Structure formats: structure tokens, C-alpha cells
Amino acid sequence: MSRARLVLFLAVTATLGVYLGLPFFQGRGGAKRRHLPGVSSDGHYQLELSCESCHTPFGGVEQKACVGCHGGELEAGKDSHAESKLADPRNADRLDALDARSCTTCHAEHERERTTRGGVSAPGDLCGVCHGGIAEERPSHAGLEPTSCATSGCHNFHDNRGLYESFLAQHLGEPALLPSAPPPPAPPAKAAPAEHDDCRGCHEKQAEGFGQGRHGMRHAAGLGLMRAGEARLPMRAEAAERTLDCSTCHDGHGTDLRKAATDACLGCHDDEHSRAFPATSHAAGGLTCASCHMPGGEHNQSANLRPTSKMGRDVCQSCHGLGLVLDARADEALFRKNFDGPPAVHVRSLEMVEERLKTTQKRKKEQR
Amino acid sequence: MTRFQQMVTILVTTAAAACGGGEKKAERGGLSPRKMTDGLYAVMAADRAVYTKQVVNRLTGEKVIKATEHFEDDKSLPLPAQMFRMGSEQVQQQNLGFTYALLSPWPINKQNAPVTALEKKGLAQVTETGEVFTGEETLGGKKYFTAIYPDKATVEACVSCHNDNADSPRDDFKLGDVMGGVVIRVSL
């Protein structure tokens, strides 16, 4: 190689090396965007410039990266498919077909085009790898679409606390509005004013929850405060530059909890569901956005949406029978109207449970 | 490769295997896989028996609390089989070179039915003879010593709960019946 060519080769290599490698020495920031292999998922796009949140240098994405953020939630939800349930060597053949021990098997990142709203990138019929013979055990399931296990509103891969059969059986025959429904909540009182920096000192739990939800996860990852304009959900144009921290909702110069519970939300969120809320019977009855999305003061507003059966069990069922709750959750059009009105969709889960109980009782009676 | 080189290769390989096998035996403290599974089973069986008799039977008999499958929601006690499985999952996470499971040819949860060829053969034999079954199997490219211990219905609650459960394939279990087996695997 001639000297000129060697110099050219070294110059090009050095330039490429600096262009590609320098972002990794600059801390978390925008220069890393050039390394993104694809569009990030809705759940993680806020962290996409913090590669190290998920990636271990030369180690790929280790399981502990997922468990570090999501492990507590999975444990609290009594994960139906926890790694400890799957790792027994007796499952070796099934794990060869679908390694469900690893989060990234079903939740691949940077592949938004094949990722569903629930963050699942695996084929919809994945349940069949282990549960393919379900129709033999449950004749009611014969003929059901293999891709409908988790999309029908009947099952969830991780959290089935609001969906398991005995739970459904306990709530058979409930009316749409429970007679034991609590009265509408009293308007929240004003709290004492507090400075922003003071918040975490006294409100550790709320601050932690905030950092786990979509309002605060970017700040928790050290990437600065989230701006409303950077959200993927529709936001009001005038709120685009608004950054999210405690004082965004709680008013740094005072703490009007009424504002925090609804007005602060609607000051940014501009989707159909949010816009419909003020005119709903729920709003007229004294409920707020926070009543459903932040029950008990939970500041991780994503917590009871993964899956939505969590909101059903912990919130909706406080006032409504399970039958209505299942139907309402499955009605996309009703969701957009912020659940103002009866559902137009029906989920047969309760009927299926009732039929099976009757069939089993009859069979056992005949055998005796 | 010359004949001399072949002989050297064989000798070196044999010596290495012998040293490695010795290491494995030394790591288990000289225990054979069967002795190891016997010891593990003795602890598992004792813990479950104590929980069943001294906690579940005593407190349910005195009408203090019930034992149900969905114990968190029902604010009740875990069933003995659940206590056993929760322990198994905890051990699983520690990668200690062995795993254990409670399986049955007549499971309430069909995921607890035998899956591997050895499990099917072993459980059939155990439920018929009431004797321990052992064997070796290769799963996922790894070799295991597998022992299956008969799991008998030692208290009336075992029998009545399974007989009454909607998902149980059998409703004619009797006290003393072998209802399934404890399957312990040791990696070799």
C-alpha cells in the first residue's frame, strides 16, 4: 500500500471511530441516536438514549436489566410465568421452542413495527407452545383463535390476579353497579405549600412511584425531565414545552390537590379519552383522573395499566360488577368515550366459568 | 495422527476425565446421586409433613383459618403442595445443581403432569408399586440423575381436596394412595 493510501485509510478509520465511538464517552445524550437500530417501543422510547439502562457493554441485554425495573411489579403480580417456574430441566424441549425465561424472547426492543400495545413482539400464538392442548382440558376453548389468549381480555401472561377462574366464579351474577359501591369521594383538601426540592424528603414513596411511571422514568434514568411535547400520546400544543416534575401537577406555589387530580392531567393530555372525561357520569359523580389512574395516591400511573385487569380489579370493581368491567375493558370505542355508557362488547368469561362449574357439579353428582 | 500420538491423547483424556469425575464426587462430599436425592427427599417430606400437620391441619381443625389455593386473596394458608412448590421455585433460582418438582399422572394443574419420557415411565411405576424409581436422562443437552419418590395421601385433606376439585381427573383417591411423585433431578 502506498504511503498516501495508508494515510487516507488511517484518516478514514480514525474519523469513523470518533464518529461512532465518541457518543459512548459523552454520557447520556443525543449523539447516541445514530446507533439506534430501529424505532423504540412506546414503553421505552423515553430511555432510548440511555443505552446502558438495558445494554451491558459486550454483553447484550441481560435479564437483570429488565428485572431491575420490572421485577418488583412482576413479583407483586404473582407472575404466572416467573422464570423460577420455567427453568426446571423438564421444560428443556419447550424452552428450545420458546425461551420464556428471558424477557427479550417476547419483548424485543427497537422493533416497534411488530410490537403490540402491550409491548409484546412475539407471535400472538406463542401460548400454544406449552398450552396447545388446552381444548382437551377445556372443551369451551375448542375453536378459539390461537392468537386470542391474551387479546380477548381473558388471560395475561404475567398477572392473572383479576382473571383467574376462582376469582371470576366469586363474582358471578354481580349487577353493573354494586349495591356496596362507596359514595363519591369528598373534594380533596388543600395541602400545605412545599418547595420542589423538599418533595422527596417527605414523599419518598410518591417520588419513587413517579420515577417508575411514564411521567418520571426519563428523569429517573438521568436523562432530564420529560417534556409533554416529546410524548407519543397526543398532547396540547400549548403544553409542549412543559416539563414534568412534582410542581407540574402540584403547583409549586401551593398544593391544590383538586388541580393535581384532574386539571393538571387535562392541561397536557389531548386524546379522545381525556377530552371526554369532564362530561362523563364518573366526573359528575365526583371522580377524578387520579381516582382510576393513581388509586390510593400511587404516583406510578402506569402501574395499573400493565395489564388493564389490574385497574379492573383494584378500581372498577369497587363500584361495578365484574361482568360489566370485563366487557368495558374490551370495548375500544367505550374506552375512547372514557367509559361513559354501557359496553357494546361482551366477553364470555363468566358464562364459561358458570357452564363449567355446572357441568362439573353434575358429573360429580352422577358419579356418586 | 501417529499411533503414538493416539495413545497419548487417549491417556491424557482418560486422566482428565478421572480427575474431573473425582472433583465432582469431592464437591458432593463423596455422596452418590442416590444418597443425595434420598437426603433431599427426607428434608422435603419432613418439612411438608410438619407444615401439613402442625400448621394446616391444626389450625383448620380448630376453625382458626382455612387453607385454599388463592391464599392471598382469601387471606388463608397456602396448601401444602403450594408450600412445596414455592420452596422448589426458590431453590431453582439458586442454581445449586439440583431441582425438584411435585408431579402426578392425575394433576389438577395439567402443567404438573409428567413431560419427559423418564417422568412418564417413572411416575407410572411409582404409582403402581409405591417404590422409588431412579434413572438418568439427558435434557437440553445436559445429563441428570433423576429420582422419583412416591407421594402418598397421608391425611384425609389430601384425598378430599383432590376428589372434590373440578379440575382433578380422579375423584376416587383414598387415604394411603400414591397420588403422584416427588421428582428430584441432580445434574451429572
Coordinates of C-alpha atoms in Angstrom, one line a residue:
Chain A
M1 CA 0.0 0.0 0.0
S2 CA 1.4 3.4 -0.9
R3 CA 2.0 6.0 1.8
A4 CA -0.8 8.2 0.5
R5 CA -3.3 5.4 0.6
L6 CA -2.1 4.4 4.1
V7 CA -2.6 7.9 5.3
L8 CA -6.0 8.1 3.7
F9 CA -7.0 4.7 5.2
L10 CA -5.9 5.8 8.7
A11 CA -7.7 9.1 8.4
V12 CA -11.0 7.5 7.4
T13 CA -10.7 4.8 10.1
A14 CA -10.0 7.5 12.8
T15 CA -12.8 9.7 11.6
L16 CA -15.3 6.8 11.6
G17 CA -14.0 5.6 15.0
V18 CA -14.5 9.0 16.5
Y19 CA -17.9 9.5 14.9
L20 CA -19.2 6.1 16.1
G21 CA -17.4 5.8 19.3
L22 CA -17.3 9.2 20.8
P23 CA -21.0 9.2 21.9
F24 CA -20.3 6.4 24.3
F25 CA -17.8 8.6 26.1
Q26 CA -20.1 11.6 26.3
G27 CA -22.5 10.2 28.8
R28 CA -26.2 10.0 28.1
G29 CA -27.2 12.2 25.2
G30 CA -28.5 12.8 21.8
A31 CA -25.3 11.7 19.8
K32 CA -26.2 8.1 20.6
R33 CA -29.3 8.4 18.4
R34 CA -27.2 7.4 15.4
H35 CA -26.7 4.0 17.0
L36 CA -30.4 3.2 17.4
P37 CA -31.1 0.2 15.2
G38 CA -34.9 0.9 15.0
V39 CA -37.8 2.7 16.4
S40 CA -38.1 2.2 20.2
S41 CA -41.2 0.8 21.8
D42 CA -43.8 3.1 23.5
G43 CA -42.7 1.9 26.9
H44 CA -39.0 2.5 26.4
Y45 CA -38.6 5.4 23.9
Q46 CA -38.0 7.8 26.7
L47 CA -34.9 5.9 27.7
E48 CA -33.6 5.1 24.2
L49 CA -30.6 7.4 24.6
S50 CA -29.6 5.7 27.8
C51 CA -28.2 2.6 26.2
E52 CA -26.7 1.4 29.4
S53 CA -30.2 1.3 31.0
C54 CA -30.6 -2.0 29.1
H55 CA -27.3 -2.9 27.5
T56 CA -24.3 -4.3 29.2
P57 CA -21.1 -3.5 27.2
F58 CA -20.2 -6.5 25.1
G59 CA -22.9 -8.4 27.0
G60 CA -26.1 -7.6 25.2
V61 CA -29.3 -7.2 27.2
E62 CA -29.0 -9.2 30.4
Q63 CA -32.1 -10.4 32.2
K64 CA -31.2 -8.3 35.3
A65 CA -31.7 -5.1 33.2
C66 CA -35.3 -5.9 32.8
V67 CA -35.8 -7.3 36.3
G68 CA -34.1 -4.2 37.7
C69 CA -37.1 -2.1 36.6
H70 CA -39.9 -4.5 36.3
G71 CA -39.1 -7.2 38.8
G72 CA -41.0 -5.7 41.7
E73 CA -44.1 -5.3 39.6
L74 CA -43.9 -8.9 38.4
E75 CA -43.5 -10.2 41.9
A76 CA -46.4 -8.1 43.2
G77 CA -48.5 -9.5 40.4
K78 CA -47.6 -13.1 41.4
D79 CA -46.1 -13.6 37.9
S80 CA -47.8 -16.7 36.4
H81 CA -44.8 -17.4 34.2
A82 CA -41.9 -16.4 36.5
E83 CA -38.5 -17.7 35.5
S84 CA -38.4 -19.9 38.6
K85 CA -41.5 -21.8 37.3
L86 CA -40.0 -22.3 33.8
A87 CA -36.3 -23.1 34.4
D88 CA -36.8 -26.7 35.5
P89 CA -34.8 -29.0 33.2
R90 CA -38.1 -30.9 32.4
N91 CA -39.1 -27.9 30.3
A92 CA -36.0 -28.1 28.1
D93 CA -37.8 -29.1 24.9
R94 CA -40.4 -26.3 25.3
L95 CA -37.8 -23.8 26.2
D96 CA -36.0 -24.7 22.9
A97 CA -39.1 -23.7 21.1
L98 CA -39.8 -20.6 23.1
D99 CA -37.3 -19.5 25.8
A100 CA -39.9 -17.9 28.0
R101 CA -37.3 -17.5 30.8
S102 CA -35.9 -14.5 29.0
C103 CA -37.9 -11.3 28.8
T104 CA -36.4 -10.4 25.4
T105 CA -37.8 -13.5 23.8
C106 CA -41.3 -11.9 23.8
H107 CA -40.3 -8.2 24.4
A108 CA -37.7 -7.4 21.7
E109 CA -36.8 -3.7 21.7
H110 CA -36.1 -1.4 18.6
E111 CA -38.7 -3.4 16.6
R112 CA -41.8 -1.2 17.0
E113 CA -43.3 -2.3 13.8
R114 CA -44.0 -5.8 15.2
T115 CA -44.6 -4.7 18.9
T116 CA -48.1 -4.6 20.2
R117 CA -49.6 -2.0 22.6
G118 CA -48.7 -4.4 25.4
G119 CA -45.0 -4.3 24.4
V120 CA -45.1 -7.9 23.0
S121 CA -43.1 -8.6 19.9
A122 CA -43.5 -12.4 19.8
P123 CA -46.2 -14.0 17.5
G124 CA -49.6 -13.9 19.0
D125 CA -50.0 -17.7 19.1
L126 CA -47.0 -18.2 21.4
C127 CA -49.1 -19.7 24.2
G128 CA -49.7 -22.8 22.0
V129 CA -46.0 -23.9 22.5
C130 CA -46.9 -25.1 26.0
H131 CA -50.7 -24.9 26.1
G132 CA -51.5 -26.2 22.7
G133 CA -53.7 -29.0 24.1
I134 CA -56.0 -26.7 26.0
A135 CA -59.1 -27.7 24.1
E136 CA -58.8 -31.2 25.5
E137 CA -58.8 -29.9 29.1
R138 CA -61.3 -27.1 28.4
P139 CA -63.8 -28.0 25.6
S140 CA -65.1 -24.4 25.9
H141 CA -61.8 -23.3 24.3
A142 CA -62.2 -25.5 21.2
G143 CA -62.2 -23.4 18.0
L144 CA -61.0 -20.2 19.7
E145 CA -58.3 -18.3 17.8
P146 CA -54.8 -19.3 18.9
T147 CA -53.9 -15.6 18.9
S148 CA -56.7 -14.6 21.2
C149 CA -55.4 -15.9 24.6
A150 CA -54.1 -12.6 25.8
T151 CA -56.1 -10.2 23.5
S152 CA -59.5 -11.5 24.4
G153 CA -59.4 -10.0 27.9
C154 CA -59.4 -13.5 29.4
H155 CA -55.7 -14.2 30.2
N156 CA -52.5 -12.4 30.8
F157 CA -49.0 -13.9 30.6
H158 CA -47.8 -12.4 33.8
D159 CA -50.6 -11.0 36.0
N160 CA -53.8 -13.0 36.3
R161 CA -54.9 -11.8 39.7
G162 CA -58.0 -10.2 38.2
L163 CA -58.6 -13.1 35.7
Y164 CA -58.2 -16.5 37.3
E165 CA -61.1 -18.8 37.3
S166 CA -61.9 -18.9 41.0
F167 CA -61.9 -15.1 41.0
L168 CA -64.4 -15.0 38.2
A169 CA -66.5 -17.6 40.0
Q170 CA -66.6 -15.4 43.1
H171 CA -68.1 -12.6 41.1
L172 CA -70.7 -14.4 39.1
G173 CA -74.1 -12.7 38.8
E174 CA -73.0 -9.2 40.0
P175 CA -75.0 -6.2 38.8
A176 CA -73.4 -3.5 36.7
L177 CA -73.5 -1.1 39.7
L178 CA -72.8 -2.8 43.0
P179 CA -75.1 -2.0 45.9
S180 CA -72.0 -1.7 48.1
A181 CA -70.4 0.9 45.8
P182 CA -68.8 3.6 48.0
P183 CA -70.2 7.2 47.9
P184 CA -68.5 9.7 45.7
P185 CA -65.3 10.9 47.3
A186 CA -65.3 14.3 49.1
P187 CA -63.3 17.0 47.3
P188 CA -59.7 16.7 48.3
A189 CA -58.4 19.3 50.8
K190 CA -55.6 21.8 50.1
A191 CA -52.3 20.7 51.5
A192 CA -49.5 22.9 52.9
P193 CA -47.3 24.5 50.2
A194 CA -43.9 22.9 49.7
E195 CA -40.9 23.7 47.7
H196 CA -40.0 21.3 44.8
D197 CA -36.7 20.2 46.4
D198 CA -38.5 19.4 49.6
C199 CA -40.8 16.9 48.0
R200 CA -38.7 13.7 48.0
G201 CA -37.6 14.3 51.6
C202 CA -41.1 13.7 52.9
H203 CA -42.7 12.0 49.9
E204 CA -40.2 9.2 49.1
K205 CA -42.8 6.7 48.1
Q206 CA -44.6 9.2 45.8
A207 CA -41.3 10.2 44.3
E208 CA -40.3 6.6 43.7
G209 CA -43.6 5.8 42.1
F210 CA -43.3 8.9 39.9
G211 CA -39.9 7.7 38.7
Q212 CA -41.4 4.3 37.7
G213 CA -44.2 5.7 35.6
R214 CA -44.1 7.4 32.2
H215 CA -44.1 10.9 33.7
G216 CA -40.9 10.4 35.6
M217 CA -39.0 7.5 34.1
R218 CA -36.8 9.7 31.9
H219 CA -35.7 11.8 34.9
A220 CA -35.1 8.6 37.0
A221 CA -32.8 7.4 34.2
G222 CA -30.7 10.6 34.5
L223 CA -31.9 12.0 31.1
G224 CA -33.5 15.1 32.4
L225 CA -37.2 15.9 32.8
M226 CA -39.7 14.7 30.3
R227 CA -41.4 17.3 28.1
A228 CA -45.0 17.0 27.2
G229 CA -44.2 17.6 23.6
E230 CA -41.9 14.6 23.5
A231 CA -44.7 12.2 24.4
R232 CA -46.2 9.8 21.8
L233 CA -49.7 10.3 23.2
P234 CA -51.5 13.4 21.8
M235 CA -50.7 16.5 24.0
R236 CA -52.0 20.0 23.9
A237 CA -49.8 22.2 21.7
E238 CA -49.6 24.9 24.3
A239 CA -48.2 22.3 26.8
A240 CA -45.4 21.1 24.5
E241 CA -42.6 22.8 26.5
R242 CA -44.0 21.9 29.9
T243 CA -41.6 19.7 31.8
L244 CA -42.8 17.0 34.3
D245 CA -41.9 17.1 37.9
C246 CA -43.7 17.4 41.2
S247 CA -44.6 21.0 40.7
T248 CA -46.2 20.4 37.3
C249 CA -49.2 18.8 38.9
H250 CA -48.9 20.0 42.5
D251 CA -48.4 23.7 41.8
G252 CA -45.1 24.9 43.2
H253 CA -46.7 27.8 45.0
G254 CA -49.4 25.8 46.6
T255 CA -50.8 22.3 46.5
D256 CA -54.3 22.2 45.2
L257 CA -55.0 18.5 45.1
R258 CA -58.1 19.1 43.1
K259 CA -56.0 20.6 40.4
A260 CA -53.5 17.6 40.6
A261 CA -56.3 15.0 40.4
T262 CA -57.8 16.2 37.1
D263 CA -56.9 19.7 35.9
A264 CA -53.2 19.0 35.7
C265 CA -53.8 15.9 33.6
L266 CA -56.2 17.6 31.2
G267 CA -53.8 20.5 30.9
C268 CA -51.5 18.3 28.8
H269 CA -53.3 15.2 27.7
D270 CA -55.3 15.8 24.5
D271 CA -56.5 12.4 23.4
E272 CA -60.2 11.3 22.9
H273 CA -60.3 9.5 26.3
S274 CA -59.0 12.5 28.2
R275 CA -61.1 15.1 26.4
A276 CA -64.3 13.1 27.0
F277 CA -63.8 12.8 30.8
P278 CA -65.3 16.1 32.1
A279 CA -68.7 15.3 30.5
T280 CA -68.9 11.7 31.9
S281 CA -71.1 10.5 34.7
H282 CA -67.9 9.5 36.5
A283 CA -66.8 13.1 36.6
A284 CA -70.3 14.2 37.6
G285 CA -70.2 11.7 40.4
G286 CA -67.0 13.3 41.9
L287 CA -64.4 11.0 40.5
T288 CA -61.1 12.3 39.1
C289 CA -58.4 11.1 36.7
A290 CA -56.4 10.1 39.7
S291 CA -59.3 8.1 41.1
C292 CA -58.6 5.5 38.4
H293 CA -55.1 6.1 37.3
M294 CA -53.4 6.8 40.7
P295 CA -55.6 5.0 43.2
G296 CA -54.5 5.4 46.8
G297 CA -52.0 8.1 45.8
E298 CA -49.9 5.7 43.6
H299 CA -47.7 8.0 41.6
N300 CA -46.8 5.4 39.0
Q301 CA -49.7 6.0 36.8
S302 CA -48.7 3.1 34.6
A303 CA -48.8 0.6 37.4
N304 CA -52.4 -0.5 37.0
L305 CA -52.4 -0.5 33.2
R306 CA -50.0 -3.4 32.8
P307 CA -52.3 -5.2 32.3
T308 CA -55.6 -3.2 32.5
S309 CA -57.1 -6.1 34.5
K310 CA -55.2 -4.5 37.4
M311 CA -57.3 -1.4 37.1
G312 CA -60.4 -3.5 36.8
R313 CA -59.7 -5.4 40.0
D314 CA -58.4 -2.6 42.1
V315 CA -60.5 0.3 40.9
C316 CA -63.5 -0.6 38.7
Q317 CA -64.7 -3.4 40.8
S318 CA -65.0 -1.1 43.8
C319 CA -68.3 0.0 42.2
H320 CA -69.1 -2.3 39.3
G321 CA -69.8 -5.9 38.9
L322 CA -67.1 -8.0 37.2
G323 CA -69.2 -8.7 34.2
L324 CA -69.5 -5.0 33.3
V325 CA -65.8 -4.5 34.0
L326 CA -64.7 -7.3 31.6
D327 CA -67.0 -6.0 28.9
A328 CA -66.0 -2.4 29.3
R329 CA -62.3 -3.2 29.2
A330 CA -62.7 -5.0 25.9
D331 CA -64.7 -2.1 24.3
E332 CA -62.2 0.1 22.4
A333 CA -64.9 2.6 21.4
L334 CA -66.2 2.9 25.0
F335 CA -62.6 3.5 26.2
R336 CA -62.3 6.4 23.8
K337 CA -65.6 7.8 25.3
N338 CA -64.0 7.4 28.7
F339 CA -66.4 4.7 29.7
D340 CA -69.4 6.9 29.6
G341 CA -72.2 4.5 28.8
P342 CA -72.8 0.7 28.6
P343 CA -70.3 -1.5 26.8
A344 CA -71.3 -2.8 23.3
V345 CA -68.9 -5.7 23.6
H346 CA -69.4 -8.9 25.6
V347 CA -66.6 -11.1 27.0
R348 CA -67.9 -14.7 27.7
S349 CA -65.5 -15.4 30.5
L350 CA -68.1 -15.5 33.3
E351 CA -70.5 -17.6 31.3
M352 CA -67.8 -20.1 30.5
V353 CA -66.9 -20.4 34.2
E354 CA -70.5 -20.8 35.1
E355 CA -71.1 -23.5 32.5
R356 CA -68.0 -25.4 33.6
L357 CA -69.0 -25.3 37.3
K358 CA -72.5 -26.7 36.4
T359 CA -71.0 -29.4 34.2
T360 CA -68.5 -30.5 36.8
Q361 CA -71.1 -30.5 39.6
K362 CA -73.4 -32.6 37.5
R363 CA -70.6 -35.0 36.6
K364 CA -69.6 -35.5 40.2
K365 CA -73.2 -35.9 41.3
E366 CA -73.7 -38.6 38.7
Q367 CA -70.5 -40.4 39.7
R368 CA -71.7 -40.6 43.4
Chain B
M1 CA -2.1 -38.7 13.8
T2 CA 0.5 -41.4 14.5
R3 CA -0.3 -44.4 16.7
F4 CA 1.9 -43.0 19.5
Q5 CA 0.0 -39.7 19.4
Q6 CA -3.3 -41.5 19.5
M7 CA -2.2 -43.4 22.6
V8 CA -1.0 -40.2 24.3
T9 CA -4.3 -38.5 23.5
I10 CA -6.3 -41.4 25.0
L11 CA -4.2 -41.5 28.1
V12 CA -4.4 -37.7 28.7
T13 CA -8.2 -37.7 28.0
T14 CA -8.8 -40.6 30.4
A15 CA -6.7 -38.9 33.1
A16 CA -8.5 -35.6 32.7
A17 CA -11.9 -37.3 32.9
A18 CA -10.9 -39.2 36.0
C19 CA -9.7 -36.0 37.7
G20 CA -12.9 -34.2 36.7
G21 CA -15.1 -37.1 38.0
G22 CA -13.2 -37.1 41.2
E23 CA -13.7 -33.4 41.6
K24 CA -17.5 -33.8 41.1
K25 CA -17.6 -36.5 43.7
A26 CA -15.5 -34.5 46.0
E27 CA -17.7 -31.4 45.5
R28 CA -20.7 -33.6 46.6
G29 CA -18.7 -34.7 49.6
G30 CA -18.4 -38.2 48.3
L31 CA -22.2 -38.6 48.1
S32 CA -23.6 -40.7 45.3
P33 CA -26.5 -39.1 43.4
R34 CA -28.9 -41.5 45.0
K35 CA -27.8 -40.8 48.5
M36 CA -28.1 -37.1 47.7
T37 CA -31.6 -37.4 46.5
D38 CA -32.5 -39.6 49.5
G39 CA -31.3 -36.9 51.8
L40 CA -33.0 -34.1 49.9
Y41 CA -36.3 -36.0 49.9
A42 CA -36.1 -36.7 53.6
V43 CA -35.9 -33.0 54.3
M44 CA -38.6 -32.1 51.8
A45 CA -41.0 -34.7 53.1
A46 CA -40.4 -33.8 56.7
D47 CA -40.9 -30.1 56.1
R48 CA -44.2 -30.7 54.2
A49 CA -45.4 -33.2 56.8
V50 CA -44.8 -30.8 59.6
Y51 CA -46.5 -27.9 57.8
T52 CA -49.4 -30.1 57.0
K53 CA -49.9 -31.5 60.4
Q54 CA -48.8 -28.7 62.7
V55 CA -50.0 -25.7 60.8
V56 CA -52.7 -26.6 58.2
N57 CA -54.5 -29.5 60.0
R58 CA -54.2 -28.0 63.4
L59 CA -55.5 -24.5 62.5
T60 CA -58.1 -25.6 60.1
G61 CA -59.3 -28.3 62.6
E62 CA -59.6 -25.6 65.2
K63 CA -61.5 -23.4 62.7
V64 CA -59.0 -20.6 63.0
I65 CA -58.2 -20.3 59.3
K66 CA -58.7 -22.2 56.1
A67 CA -56.1 -23.4 53.6
T68 CA -57.0 -22.5 50.0
E69 CA -55.4 -22.3 46.6
H70 CA -55.7 -18.5 46.3
F71 CA -54.4 -17.8 49.8
E72 CA -53.5 -14.2 49.3
D73 CA -57.0 -13.2 48.1
D74 CA -58.7 -15.5 50.6
K75 CA -56.3 -14.4 53.4
S76 CA -55.8 -18.1 54.2
L77 CA -52.9 -20.6 54.4
P78 CA -51.1 -21.9 51.3
L79 CA -51.9 -25.5 50.6
P80 CA -49.1 -28.0 51.5
A81 CA -48.5 -28.7 47.8
Q82 CA -48.1 -24.9 47.2
M83 CA -45.7 -24.6 50.1
F84 CA -43.7 -27.4 48.5
R85 CA -43.7 -25.7 45.1
M86 CA -42.8 -22.3 46.4
G87 CA -39.8 -23.9 48.0
S88 CA -38.9 -25.6 44.8
E89 CA -39.0 -22.3 42.9
Q90 CA -36.8 -20.6 45.5
V91 CA -34.2 -23.4 45.2
Q92 CA -34.5 -23.2 41.4
Q93 CA -33.2 -19.6 41.5
Q94 CA -30.1 -20.6 43.3
N95 CA -28.6 -22.9 40.7
L96 CA -27.4 -25.5 43.2
G97 CA -27.2 -28.3 40.7
F98 CA -30.5 -29.9 41.6
T99 CA -34.2 -29.2 41.1
Y100 CA -37.3 -30.8 42.4
A101 CA -41.0 -30.9 41.4
L102 CA -44.3 -32.4 42.6
L103 CA -45.9 -34.2 39.6
S104 CA -48.8 -36.6 39.1
P105 CA -50.4 -38.7 36.4
W106 CA -53.6 -37.1 37.7
P107 CA -52.7 -33.4 38.2
I108 CA -55.2 -30.7 39.0
N109 CA -52.9 -28.2 37.1
K110 CA -52.0 -30.0 33.8
Q111 CA -48.6 -28.4 33.8
N112 CA -47.7 -30.8 36.6
A113 CA -48.3 -33.8 34.5
P114 CA -45.2 -35.9 33.5
V115 CA -43.5 -34.5 30.4
T116 CA -40.2 -36.3 29.8
A117 CA -40.1 -40.0 28.8
L118 CA -38.4 -40.8 32.2
E119 CA -41.0 -38.9 34.2
K120 CA -43.8 -40.8 32.4
K121 CA -42.2 -44.2 32.9
G122 CA -41.1 -43.4 36.5
L123 CA -44.4 -42.0 37.7
A124 CA -46.3 -44.9 36.2
Q125 CA -44.0 -47.3 38.1
V126 CA -44.1 -45.3 41.3
T127 CA -47.9 -45.1 41.4
E128 CA -48.2 -48.8 40.7
T129 CA -45.5 -50.2 43.1
G130 CA -45.1 -47.5 45.7
E131 CA -41.3 -47.9 45.4
V132 CA -38.7 -45.3 44.5
F133 CA -37.7 -45.1 40.8
T134 CA -34.4 -43.8 39.6
G135 CA -32.8 -43.3 36.2
E136 CA -30.7 -41.0 34.1
E137 CA -31.9 -38.7 31.3
T138 CA -30.5 -36.0 29.0
L139 CA -32.5 -32.8 28.9
G140 CA -31.4 -29.7 26.9
G141 CA -28.0 -31.4 26.2
K142 CA -27.3 -31.9 29.9
K143 CA -27.3 -35.2 31.8
Y144 CA -29.3 -35.7 35.0
F145 CA -29.8 -38.4 37.6
T146 CA -33.5 -38.4 38.3
A147 CA -35.2 -40.0 41.3
I148 CA -38.9 -40.2 41.8
Y149 CA -40.3 -40.8 45.3
P150 CA -43.9 -41.9 45.8
D151 CA -46.1 -39.1 47.2
K152 CA -48.8 -40.7 49.3
A153 CA -52.0 -39.3 50.7
T154 CA -51.1 -39.1 54.3
V155 CA -54.0 -37.1 55.6
E156 CA -57.7 -37.0 54.7
A157 CA -57.4 -33.4 53.4
C158 CA -55.2 -34.6 50.6
V159 CA -57.8 -37.0 49.4
S160 CA -60.9 -34.9 49.9
C161 CA -59.5 -31.8 48.3
H162 CA -58.4 -33.6 45.2
N163 CA -61.5 -35.7 44.9
D164 CA -63.7 -32.5 45.2
N165 CA -61.6 -30.3 42.8
A166 CA -63.3 -29.6 39.5
D167 CA -60.0 -30.0 37.6
S168 CA -59.0 -33.3 39.2
P169 CA -59.1 -36.2 36.7
R170 CA -59.9 -38.5 39.6
D171 CA -62.4 -38.3 42.4
D172 CA -61.7 -41.7 44.0
F173 CA -58.5 -41.2 45.9
K174 CA -58.3 -42.9 49.3
L175 CA -56.0 -42.4 52.3
G176 CA -52.7 -44.1 51.7
D177 CA -53.0 -43.9 47.8
V178 CA -49.9 -42.8 45.9
M179 CA -51.2 -39.7 44.3
G180 CA -48.1 -38.7 42.4
G181 CA -44.3 -38.3 42.9
V182 CA -41.6 -36.0 44.1
V183 CA -39.2 -35.8 41.2
I184 CA -35.6 -34.7 42.1
R185 CA -33.0 -34.1 39.5
V186 CA -29.3 -33.8 40.1
S187 CA -27.1 -32.6 37.3
L188 CA -24.3 -35.0 36.5

